[in-house]
Coordinates of C-alpha atoms in Angstrom, one line a residue:
M621 CA -105.1 0.0 -87.9
K622 CA -102.6 2.6 -87.0
N623 CA -103.5 2.5 -83.3
H624 CA -103.0 -1.3 -83.4
F625 CA -99.4 -0.8 -84.7
W626 CA -98.4 1.4 -81.8
K627 CA -99.9 -1.0 -79.2
K628 CA -98.0 -3.9 -80.8
A629 CA -94.7 -1.8 -80.9
A630 CA -95.1 -0.9 -77.2
V631 CA -95.7 -4.6 -76.2
L632 CA -92.7 -5.7 -78.3
S633 CA -90.5 -3.0 -76.8
L634 CA -91.5 -4.0 -73.3
L635 CA -90.8 -7.6 -74.1
A636 CA -87.4 -6.8 -75.4
V637 CA -86.5 -4.9 -72.2
I638 CA -87.6 -7.9 -70.1
L639 CA -85.9 -10.5 -72.2
L640 CA -82.6 -8.6 -72.6
G641 CA -82.5 -7.6 -68.9
G642 CA -82.6 -3.9 -69.7
T643 CA -84.5 -1.3 -67.8
A644 CA -87.0 1.3 -68.8
I645 CA -85.7 3.6 -66.1
S646 CA -83.2 6.3 -67.0
P647 CA -79.6 5.9 -65.6
K648 CA -80.1 8.9 -63.4
Q649 CA -83.2 7.3 -61.8
A650 CA -81.6 3.9 -61.5
H651 CA -78.8 5.4 -59.4
A652 CA -81.2 7.3 -57.1
G653 CA -81.1 4.6 -54.3
Y654 CA -83.4 4.1 -51.4
E655 CA -81.7 4.8 -48.1
P656 CA -83.4 3.1 -45.1
Y657 CA -84.0 4.6 -41.7
I658 CA -81.6 3.2 -39.1
G659 CA -83.5 0.6 -37.1
E660 CA -86.0 -0.1 -40.0
I661 CA -87.0 -3.7 -40.2
T662 CA -87.9 -5.4 -43.4
V663 CA -87.9 -8.9 -45.0
Y664 CA -85.5 -10.1 -47.7
P665 CA -85.5 -13.5 -49.4
Y666 CA -81.7 -13.7 -49.1
M667 CA -79.4 -16.2 -47.4
F668 CA -77.1 -13.3 -46.4
A669 CA -77.5 -9.9 -44.9
P670 CA -77.1 -7.1 -47.5
K671 CA -74.6 -4.3 -46.7
G672 CA -75.9 -2.2 -43.9
W673 CA -78.4 -4.8 -42.6
L674 CA -78.2 -7.6 -40.0
K675 CA -80.6 -10.5 -39.5
C676 CA -82.9 -10.0 -36.6
E677 CA -81.6 -13.0 -34.5
G678 CA -81.3 -11.4 -31.0
Q679 CA -77.5 -11.1 -31.3
L680 CA -75.6 -8.8 -29.0
L681 CA -73.9 -5.7 -30.5
S682 CA -71.4 -3.3 -29.2
I683 CA -72.8 0.0 -28.2
S684 CA -69.6 1.8 -29.1
Q685 CA -69.7 0.5 -32.6
N686 CA -73.5 1.1 -33.1
T687 CA -74.3 4.2 -31.1
A688 CA -77.1 5.4 -33.5
L689 CA -78.9 2.1 -33.5
F690 CA -78.5 1.8 -29.7
S691 CA -80.0 5.2 -29.2
L692 CA -83.1 4.0 -30.9
L693 CA -83.4 0.4 -29.5
G694 CA -81.8 0.8 -26.1
T695 CA -82.0 -2.4 -24.1
N696 CA -85.6 -3.3 -25.2
F697 CA -84.4 -6.6 -26.6
G698 CA -81.5 -7.3 -24.2
G699 CA -77.9 -6.4 -23.5
D700 CA -76.4 -4.8 -20.4
G701 CA -76.9 -1.2 -21.6
M702 CA -73.3 -0.4 -20.7
S703 CA -71.3 -2.1 -23.5
T704 CA -73.9 -4.2 -25.3
F705 CA -77.5 -4.2 -26.6
A706 CA -79.4 -6.8 -28.5
L707 CA -81.3 -6.8 -31.8
P708 CA -84.9 -8.2 -31.9
D709 CA -85.1 -11.9 -32.2
L710 CA -87.5 -12.6 -35.1
R711 CA -86.4 -16.1 -36.0
G712 CA -89.3 -18.3 -36.6
A713 CA -91.6 -15.3 -37.4
S714 CA -90.9 -15.4 -41.1
P715 CA -94.0 -15.0 -43.3
L716 CA -92.6 -17.4 -45.9
P717 CA -90.0 -20.1 -46.1
N718 CA -86.5 -18.7 -46.8
V719 CA -87.5 -15.1 -46.0
N720 CA -85.9 -13.5 -43.0
Y721 CA -86.3 -10.2 -41.1
Y722 CA -83.4 -7.8 -41.3
I723 CA -82.7 -4.5 -39.5
A724 CA -80.9 -1.5 -41.0
T725 CA -77.7 -0.6 -39.2
E726 CA -76.8 2.2 -41.7
G727 CA -79.0 4.9 -43.2
V728 CA -80.9 8.0 -42.2
Y729 CA -81.4 8.7 -38.6
P730 CA -85.2 9.1 -38.1
S731 CA -86.3 12.5 -37.0
R732 CA -89.0 13.2 -34.5
P733 CA -92.1 15.0 -35.6

């Protein structure tokens, strides 16, 4: 009977956290953010690019404003290599409707092994 009480209390506590929009993570853990690698590509179900990310739509970028990303991508996806380079064009490759590919323009520069 006592064991059943604790199970019920745990379920009710979890339900309260979900319904009230709280978190079971401590504030210190909640602020320990994930920092992507520059050039990392991922999918997001957003209609906008989050800060530090751009949609992978083959657009031309300025090398002088994106030197770290250019050092990783070069002209593999286009651009003149003097003043511009291009991002990969992944339009139409979405795994689901309203999900797009994004590339990190800010973050940790990947080290070589």
